[in-house]
XYZ file of C-alpha atoms in Angstrom:
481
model
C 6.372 5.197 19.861
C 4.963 1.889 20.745
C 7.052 0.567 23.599
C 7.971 -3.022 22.960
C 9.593 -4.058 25.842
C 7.826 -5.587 29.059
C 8.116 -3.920 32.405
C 8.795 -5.572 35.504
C 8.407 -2.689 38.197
C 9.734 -3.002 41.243
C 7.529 -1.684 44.374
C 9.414 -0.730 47.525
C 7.844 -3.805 50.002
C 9.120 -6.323 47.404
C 11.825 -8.572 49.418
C 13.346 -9.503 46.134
C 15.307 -7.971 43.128
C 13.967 -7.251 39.355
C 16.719 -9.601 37.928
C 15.013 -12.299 40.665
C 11.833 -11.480 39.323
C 13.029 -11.478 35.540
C 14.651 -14.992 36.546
C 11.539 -16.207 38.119
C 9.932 -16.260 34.375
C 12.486 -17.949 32.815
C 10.500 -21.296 31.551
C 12.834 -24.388 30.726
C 10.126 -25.932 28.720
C 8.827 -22.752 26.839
C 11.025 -21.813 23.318
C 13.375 -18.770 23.626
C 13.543 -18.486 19.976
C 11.666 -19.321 16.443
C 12.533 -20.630 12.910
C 12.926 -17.239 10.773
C 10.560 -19.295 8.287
C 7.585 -18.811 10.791
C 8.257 -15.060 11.353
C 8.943 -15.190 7.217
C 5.107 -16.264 6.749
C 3.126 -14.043 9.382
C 5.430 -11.314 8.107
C 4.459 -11.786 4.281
C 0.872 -12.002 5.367
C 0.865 -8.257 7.144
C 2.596 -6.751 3.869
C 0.413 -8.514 0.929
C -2.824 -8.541 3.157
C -3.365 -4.904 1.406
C -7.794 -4.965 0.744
C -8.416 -2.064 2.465
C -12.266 0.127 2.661
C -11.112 3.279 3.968
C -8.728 3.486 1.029
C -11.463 3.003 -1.428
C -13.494 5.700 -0.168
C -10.829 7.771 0.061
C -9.507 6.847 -3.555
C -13.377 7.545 -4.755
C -13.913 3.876 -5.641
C -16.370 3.626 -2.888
C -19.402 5.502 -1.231
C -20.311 4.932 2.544
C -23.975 5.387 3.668
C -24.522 4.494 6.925
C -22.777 7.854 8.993
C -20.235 10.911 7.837
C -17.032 8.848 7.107
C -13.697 10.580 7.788
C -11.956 8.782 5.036
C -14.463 9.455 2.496
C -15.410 13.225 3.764
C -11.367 13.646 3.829
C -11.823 14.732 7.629
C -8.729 12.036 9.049
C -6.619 13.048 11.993
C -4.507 10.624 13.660
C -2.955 7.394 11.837
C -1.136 4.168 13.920
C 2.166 3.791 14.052
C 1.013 -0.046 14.011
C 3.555 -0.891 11.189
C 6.475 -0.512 13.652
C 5.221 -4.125 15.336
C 5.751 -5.656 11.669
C 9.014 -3.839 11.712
C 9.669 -5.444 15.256
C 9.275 -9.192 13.788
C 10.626 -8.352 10.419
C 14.087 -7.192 12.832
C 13.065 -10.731 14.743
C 13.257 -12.297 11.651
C 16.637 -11.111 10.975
C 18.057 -12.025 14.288
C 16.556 -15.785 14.042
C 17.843 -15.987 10.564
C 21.753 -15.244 12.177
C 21.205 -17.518 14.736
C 20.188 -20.103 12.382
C 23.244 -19.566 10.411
C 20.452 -18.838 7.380
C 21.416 -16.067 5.368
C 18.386 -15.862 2.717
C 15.607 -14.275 5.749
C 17.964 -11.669 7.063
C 17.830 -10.354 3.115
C 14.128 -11.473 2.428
C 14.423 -8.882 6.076
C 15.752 -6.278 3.930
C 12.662 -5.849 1.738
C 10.321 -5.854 4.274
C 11.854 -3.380 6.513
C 12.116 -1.368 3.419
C 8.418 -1.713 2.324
C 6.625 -1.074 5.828
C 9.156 2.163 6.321
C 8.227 3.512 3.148
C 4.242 2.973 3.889
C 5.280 4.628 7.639
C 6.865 7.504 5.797
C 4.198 7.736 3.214
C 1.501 8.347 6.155
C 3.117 10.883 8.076
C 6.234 12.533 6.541
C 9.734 12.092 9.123
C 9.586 9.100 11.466
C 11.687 7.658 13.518
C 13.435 4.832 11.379
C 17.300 4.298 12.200
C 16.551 4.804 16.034
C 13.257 3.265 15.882
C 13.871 -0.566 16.446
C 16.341 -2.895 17.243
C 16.357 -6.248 19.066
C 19.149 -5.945 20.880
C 18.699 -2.121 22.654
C 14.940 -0.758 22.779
C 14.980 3.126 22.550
C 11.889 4.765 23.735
C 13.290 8.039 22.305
C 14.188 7.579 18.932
C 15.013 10.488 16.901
C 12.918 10.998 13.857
C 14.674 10.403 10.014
C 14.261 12.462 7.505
C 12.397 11.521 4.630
C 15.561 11.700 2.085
C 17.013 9.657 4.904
C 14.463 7.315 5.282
C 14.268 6.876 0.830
C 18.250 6.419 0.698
C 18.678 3.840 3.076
C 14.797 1.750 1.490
C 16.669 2.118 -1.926
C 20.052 1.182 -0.640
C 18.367 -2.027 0.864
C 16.300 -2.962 -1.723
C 19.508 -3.146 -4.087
C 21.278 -4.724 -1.599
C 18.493 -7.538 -1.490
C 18.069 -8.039 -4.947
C 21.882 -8.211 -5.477
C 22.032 -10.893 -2.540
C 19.437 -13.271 -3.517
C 20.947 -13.697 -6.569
C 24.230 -14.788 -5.292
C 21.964 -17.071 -2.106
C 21.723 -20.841 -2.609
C 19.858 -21.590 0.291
C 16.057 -22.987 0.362
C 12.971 -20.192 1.543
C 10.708 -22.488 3.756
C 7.474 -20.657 5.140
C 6.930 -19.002 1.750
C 3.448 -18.358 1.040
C 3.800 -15.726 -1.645
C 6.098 -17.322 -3.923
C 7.053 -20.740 -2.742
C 10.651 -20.011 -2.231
C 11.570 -18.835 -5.738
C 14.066 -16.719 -5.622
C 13.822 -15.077 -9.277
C 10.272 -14.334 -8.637
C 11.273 -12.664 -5.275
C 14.181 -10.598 -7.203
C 11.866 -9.392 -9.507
C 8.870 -8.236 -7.152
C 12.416 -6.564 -5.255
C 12.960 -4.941 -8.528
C 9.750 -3.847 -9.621
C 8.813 -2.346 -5.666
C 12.342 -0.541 -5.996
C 10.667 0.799 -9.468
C 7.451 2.189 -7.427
C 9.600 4.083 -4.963
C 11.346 5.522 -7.517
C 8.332 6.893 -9.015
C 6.949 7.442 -5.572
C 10.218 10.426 -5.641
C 9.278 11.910 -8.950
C 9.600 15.156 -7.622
C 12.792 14.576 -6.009
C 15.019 14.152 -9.457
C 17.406 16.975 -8.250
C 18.510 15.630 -5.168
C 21.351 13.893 -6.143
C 21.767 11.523 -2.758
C 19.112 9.683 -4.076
C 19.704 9.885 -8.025
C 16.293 9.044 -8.769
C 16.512 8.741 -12.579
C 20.239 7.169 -12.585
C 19.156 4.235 -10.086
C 15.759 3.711 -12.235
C 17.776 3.805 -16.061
C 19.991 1.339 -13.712
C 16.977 -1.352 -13.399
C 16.006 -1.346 -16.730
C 19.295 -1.256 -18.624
C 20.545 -4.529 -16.878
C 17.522 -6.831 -17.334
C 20.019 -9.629 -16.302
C 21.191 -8.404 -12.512
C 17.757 -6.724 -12.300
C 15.196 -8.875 -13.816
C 11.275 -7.106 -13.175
C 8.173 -8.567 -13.761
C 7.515 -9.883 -17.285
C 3.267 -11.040 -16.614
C 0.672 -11.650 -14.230
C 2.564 -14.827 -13.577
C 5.325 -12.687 -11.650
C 2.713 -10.616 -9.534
C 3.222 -10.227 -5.732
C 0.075 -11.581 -4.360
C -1.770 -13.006 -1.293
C -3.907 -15.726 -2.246
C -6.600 -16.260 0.050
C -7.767 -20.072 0.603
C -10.977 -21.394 2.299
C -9.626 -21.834 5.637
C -10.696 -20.091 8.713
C -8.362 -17.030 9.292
C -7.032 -17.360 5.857
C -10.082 -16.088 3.552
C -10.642 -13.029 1.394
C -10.948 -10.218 3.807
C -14.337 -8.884 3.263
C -15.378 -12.213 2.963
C -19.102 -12.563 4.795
C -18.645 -8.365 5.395
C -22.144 -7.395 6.141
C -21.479 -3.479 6.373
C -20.109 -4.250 2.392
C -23.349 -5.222 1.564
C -26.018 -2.921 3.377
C -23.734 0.303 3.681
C -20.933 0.546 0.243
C -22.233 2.061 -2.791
C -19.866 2.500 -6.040
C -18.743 6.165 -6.090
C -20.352 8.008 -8.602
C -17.298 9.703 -10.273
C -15.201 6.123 -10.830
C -18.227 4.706 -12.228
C -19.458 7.265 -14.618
C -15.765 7.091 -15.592
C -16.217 3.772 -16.268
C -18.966 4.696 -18.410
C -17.709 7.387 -20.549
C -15.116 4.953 -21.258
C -17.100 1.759 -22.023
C -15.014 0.195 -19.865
C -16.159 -4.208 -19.397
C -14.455 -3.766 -15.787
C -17.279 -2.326 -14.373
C -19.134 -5.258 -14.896
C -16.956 -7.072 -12.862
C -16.452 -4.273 -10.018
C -20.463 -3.787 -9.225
C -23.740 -4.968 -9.884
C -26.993 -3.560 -11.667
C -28.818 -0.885 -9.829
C -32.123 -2.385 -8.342
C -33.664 -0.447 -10.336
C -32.462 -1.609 -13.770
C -32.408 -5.553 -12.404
C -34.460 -6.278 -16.157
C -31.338 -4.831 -17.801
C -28.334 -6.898 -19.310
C -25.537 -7.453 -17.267
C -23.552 -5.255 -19.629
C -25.652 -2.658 -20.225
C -23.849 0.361 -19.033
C -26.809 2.265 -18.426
C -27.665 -0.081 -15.634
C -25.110 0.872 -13.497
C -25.067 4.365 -11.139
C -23.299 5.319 -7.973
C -23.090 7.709 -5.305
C -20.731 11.107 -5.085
C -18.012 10.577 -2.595
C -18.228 14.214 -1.761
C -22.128 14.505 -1.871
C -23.903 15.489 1.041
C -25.334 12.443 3.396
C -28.722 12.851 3.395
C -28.635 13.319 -0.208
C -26.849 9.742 -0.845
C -28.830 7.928 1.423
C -31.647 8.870 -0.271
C -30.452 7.900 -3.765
C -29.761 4.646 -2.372
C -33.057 3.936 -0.322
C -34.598 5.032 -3.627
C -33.006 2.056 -5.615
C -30.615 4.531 -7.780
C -27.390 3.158 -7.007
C -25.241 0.410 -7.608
C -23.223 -1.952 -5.066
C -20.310 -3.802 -5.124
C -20.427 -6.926 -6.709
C -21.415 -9.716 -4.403
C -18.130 -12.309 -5.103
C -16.266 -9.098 -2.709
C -17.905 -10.586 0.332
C -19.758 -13.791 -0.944
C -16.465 -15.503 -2.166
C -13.920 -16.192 0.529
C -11.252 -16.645 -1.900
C -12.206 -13.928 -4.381
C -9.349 -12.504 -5.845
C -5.657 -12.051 -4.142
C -4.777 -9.236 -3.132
C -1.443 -7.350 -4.781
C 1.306 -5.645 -2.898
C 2.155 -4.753 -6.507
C 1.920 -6.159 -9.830
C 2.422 -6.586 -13.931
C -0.148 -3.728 -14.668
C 0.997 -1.012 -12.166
C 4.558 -1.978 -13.335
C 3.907 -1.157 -16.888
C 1.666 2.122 -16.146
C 5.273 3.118 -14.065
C 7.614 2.000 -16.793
C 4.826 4.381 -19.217
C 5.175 7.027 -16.335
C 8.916 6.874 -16.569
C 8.900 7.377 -20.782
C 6.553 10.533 -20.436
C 9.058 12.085 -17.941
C 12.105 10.705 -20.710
C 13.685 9.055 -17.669
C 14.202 6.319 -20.090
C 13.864 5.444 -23.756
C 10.937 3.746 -25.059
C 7.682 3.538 -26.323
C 4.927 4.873 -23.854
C 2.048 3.734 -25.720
C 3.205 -0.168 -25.974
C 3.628 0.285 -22.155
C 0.320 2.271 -21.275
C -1.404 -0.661 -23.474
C 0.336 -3.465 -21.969
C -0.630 -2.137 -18.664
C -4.494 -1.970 -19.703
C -4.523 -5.686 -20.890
C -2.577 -6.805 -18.078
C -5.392 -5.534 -15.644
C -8.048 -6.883 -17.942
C -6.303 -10.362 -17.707
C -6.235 -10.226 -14.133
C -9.739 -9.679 -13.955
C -10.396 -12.407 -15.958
C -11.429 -10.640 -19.235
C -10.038 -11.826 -22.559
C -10.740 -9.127 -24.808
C -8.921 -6.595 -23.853
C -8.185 -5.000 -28.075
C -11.813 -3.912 -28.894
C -11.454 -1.545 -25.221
C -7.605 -0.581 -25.963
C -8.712 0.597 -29.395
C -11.673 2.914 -28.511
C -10.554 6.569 -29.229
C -11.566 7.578 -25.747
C -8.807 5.263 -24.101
C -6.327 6.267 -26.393
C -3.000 7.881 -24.575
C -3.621 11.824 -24.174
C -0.510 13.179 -26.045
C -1.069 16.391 -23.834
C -1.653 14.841 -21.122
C -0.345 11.521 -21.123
C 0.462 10.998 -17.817
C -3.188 11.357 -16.637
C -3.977 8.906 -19.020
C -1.676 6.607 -17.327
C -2.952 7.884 -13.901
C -6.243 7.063 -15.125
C -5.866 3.630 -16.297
C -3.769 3.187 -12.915
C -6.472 3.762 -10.510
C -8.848 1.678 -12.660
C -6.232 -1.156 -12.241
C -6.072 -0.774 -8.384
C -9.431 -1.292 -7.947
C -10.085 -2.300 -4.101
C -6.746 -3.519 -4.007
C -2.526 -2.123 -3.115
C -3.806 -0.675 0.053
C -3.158 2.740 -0.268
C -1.071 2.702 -3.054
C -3.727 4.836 -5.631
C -4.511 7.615 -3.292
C -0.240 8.340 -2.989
C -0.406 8.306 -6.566
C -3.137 11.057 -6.615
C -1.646 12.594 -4.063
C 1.600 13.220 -6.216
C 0.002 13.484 -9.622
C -3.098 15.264 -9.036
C -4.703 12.741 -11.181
C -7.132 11.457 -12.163
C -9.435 14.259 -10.064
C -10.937 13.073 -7.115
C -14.632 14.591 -6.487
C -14.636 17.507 -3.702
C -17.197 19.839 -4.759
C -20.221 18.547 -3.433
C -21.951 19.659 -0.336
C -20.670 17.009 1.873
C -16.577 17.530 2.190
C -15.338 18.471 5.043
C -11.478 20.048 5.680
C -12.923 23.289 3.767
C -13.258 20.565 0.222
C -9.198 20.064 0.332
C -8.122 16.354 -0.358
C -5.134 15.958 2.788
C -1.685 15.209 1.946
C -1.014 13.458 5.481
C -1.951 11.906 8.763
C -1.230 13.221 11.928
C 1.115 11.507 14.424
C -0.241 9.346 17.049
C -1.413 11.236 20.128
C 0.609 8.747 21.776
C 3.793 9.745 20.735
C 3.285 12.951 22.086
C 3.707 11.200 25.539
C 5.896 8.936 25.021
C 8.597 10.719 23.061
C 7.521 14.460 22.775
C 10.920 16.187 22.032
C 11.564 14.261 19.291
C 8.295 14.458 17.824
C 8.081 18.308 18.602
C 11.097 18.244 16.657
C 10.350 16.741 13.428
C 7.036 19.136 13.397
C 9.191 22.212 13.996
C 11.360 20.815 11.042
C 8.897 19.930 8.727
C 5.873 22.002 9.069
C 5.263 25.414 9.612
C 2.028 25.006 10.723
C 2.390 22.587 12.767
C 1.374 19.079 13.003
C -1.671 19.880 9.831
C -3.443 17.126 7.721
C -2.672 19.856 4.578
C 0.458 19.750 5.195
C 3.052 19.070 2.317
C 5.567 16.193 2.983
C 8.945 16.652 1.701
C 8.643 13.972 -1.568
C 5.540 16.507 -2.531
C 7.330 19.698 -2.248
């Protein structure tokens, strides 16, 4: 664990005490708090900032070129347990929010420390979570949570934040996400607390967390749990022309000399006649005379292919890039921490597991033009209606998990691969020459190497508890089991 807290050691031949030394930095003129709306900003930035490269090549949107990529070649090892610093100000936040006698961050607080726990958990399996921060007493030691643990006490809080905001009157200053509107905020709450629901589909039989009571909850009281109703509602980060504050692969150059569209999403693409891929890549080199949307001009390269073989495609003019506004446009498009589409493919997700009543297909096709609309392309009918998009009645939720990972193009972070991960759709390419971990896809991280040193027994612990095998990357987590 990250240790927060600054030491102020004490050698032998120093004349004075620690508390003189700690009272020798005490600075009249420097501030000894913040306003909860400043923490509320840099806060909302960290969880919506969610463009991320090594989750496209993971996810098989993207193709790397210039070495053997880890994410891509599915050879990871250790992840950060970074997010516990934006767990650290979102706690911050809280406390500043009590001292102001301003109620409405300390329950904005609740959905934060709910959403960066959940991506913590998602990464590794048990963490430390009830032990792991507090402003008042740092704990080097923290005990790890389990993951049912860690789930019932996100879901409690994200109820308990919904249900609060409604009943708040007070103004949200520092807002950069919604501009302090509260039913916009209660309905991203809503739809998130939708996603982790889904995110414990095989976890219906644990009653602690009564997965399909809490989610027939949501949508049968539209009124106390309002969710997204368009692209209007979506939880986004919208990047302006301002140093610090542009689209994030804005001026990239390794975007444009070393990313190639993976092969398998774009002949996907193809098969489907799907108009997004002319607004995901451009024209192979090769087929520049070609019309923009000519599906024939358009090619990629295997995620799982072997290097040498993918550099050579490339070199040779055979493969497409991504299209230039990702890194010539610094505002480009926002990015999501969720929104209308993946909300609709869930609600469609939650019908073909008769979790709820409804119609799947309305919500599988309102989830296809909602991602159309958001990229800016009007006719979404003429694509909806082509037999080969049409809902699988087999198989429908790999149409949905299909559509889904279209949707997320380059965008939720790593929100498509934990879909995969639990679905098993749609397939992700691993039989080429070039996969490492023996061509398996991993279901986790490993911990930090750090924590090993810094809190050993606990972490020994949660291995021993968890994973037979020890600390593995193909080891199942206890939502997948």
């Amino acid at each position: 664990m990250k240790k927060y807290s600054l030491y102020f050691l004490c050698a032998l031949f120093f004349t004075v005490s620690c508390t003189k030394i700690e009272e020798l930095q005490d600075d009249p003129n420097r501030a000894t708090s913040v306003s909860p709306d400043l923490l509320l900003t840099n806060i909302e930035t960290k969880a919506f900032d969610n463009v991320s490269l090594n989750s496209a090549l993971a996810s098989r949107y993207l193709t790397f070129t210039d070495g053997v990529n880890e994410n891509q070649y599915y050879n990871w090892q250790q992840a950060s347990f970074a997010n516990y610093d934006n767990i650290k100000q979102v706690h911050k936040m809280i406390e500043e929010s009590k001292n102001a006698e301003i109620e409405v961050y300390a329950i904005l607080g609740k959905f934060f420390n709910a959403y960066f726990a959940t991506e913590l958990t998602l990464v590794f399996g048990d963490v430390p979570f009830s032990e792991a921060v507090s402003v008042e007493k740092e704990n080097y030691t923290p005990a790890y949570d389990s993951q049912e643990e860690i789930f019932l006490k996100v879901l409690g809080d994200l109820r308990s934040a919904s249900n609060e905001l409604a009943a708040n009157d007070e103004l949200i200053l520092g807002d950069v996400i919604y501009d302090g509107d509260k039913t916009k905020w209660r309905k991203l709450i809503n739809s998130y607390y939708l996603r982790v629901l889904m995110l414990l589909s095989n976890k219906t039989d644990v009653a602690s967390l009564d997965v399909i009571g809490r989610f027939k909850e949501v949508i049968e009281n539209p009124t106390k749990y309002p969710i997204f109703s368009s692209n209007a509602d979506n939880g986004v980060l919208t990047y302006v022309n301002i140093q610090d504050n542009r689209y994030p692969l804005f001026n990239n150059n390794s975007l444009q000399t070393a990313y190639y569209m993976e092969a398998s999403f774009v002949d996907r693409l193809k098969t489907l006649g799907d108009p997004r891929l002319f607004v995901f890549a451009e024209k192979t080199p090769t087929s520049s005379a070609l019309a923009n949307d000519d599906f024939t001009a358009y090619d990629g390269l295997y995620g799982s292919a072997i290097f040498s073989d993918n550099a050579a495609k490339a070199v040779a003019g055979n493969a497409s890039r991504i299209a230039p506004r990702f890194y010539n446009d610094p505002v480009n498009e926002p990015s999501l921490l969720i929104g209308y589409s993946e909300l609709q493919f869930i609600l469609a997700e939650a019908v073909a597991r008769t979790w709820i009543s409804g119609d799947v297909v309305v919500y599988y096709k309102e989830g296809i033009k909602a991602s159309m609309t958001f990229y800016g392309i009007t006719d979404s009918d003429t694509y909806i209606a082509k037999s080969e998009v049409q809902l699988s009645a087999s198989n429908p939720i790999k149409s949905i998990a299909t559509q889904k990972h279209i949707a997320l193009f380059l965008n939720t972070g790593w929100q498509m691969f934990y879909d995969q991960r639990r679905t098993g759709f749609p397939e992700f390419n691993v039989d080429g020459g070039g996969t490492l971990n023996e061509g398996r896809i991993p279901k986790r991280w490993l911990y930090p190497s750090s924590e090993a040193i810094n809190n050993g027994t606990s972490l020994s612990e949660a291995i021993n508890k968890q994973f037979p095998l020890g600390d593995d990357i193909n080891s199942q987590m206890w939502i997948l089991k």
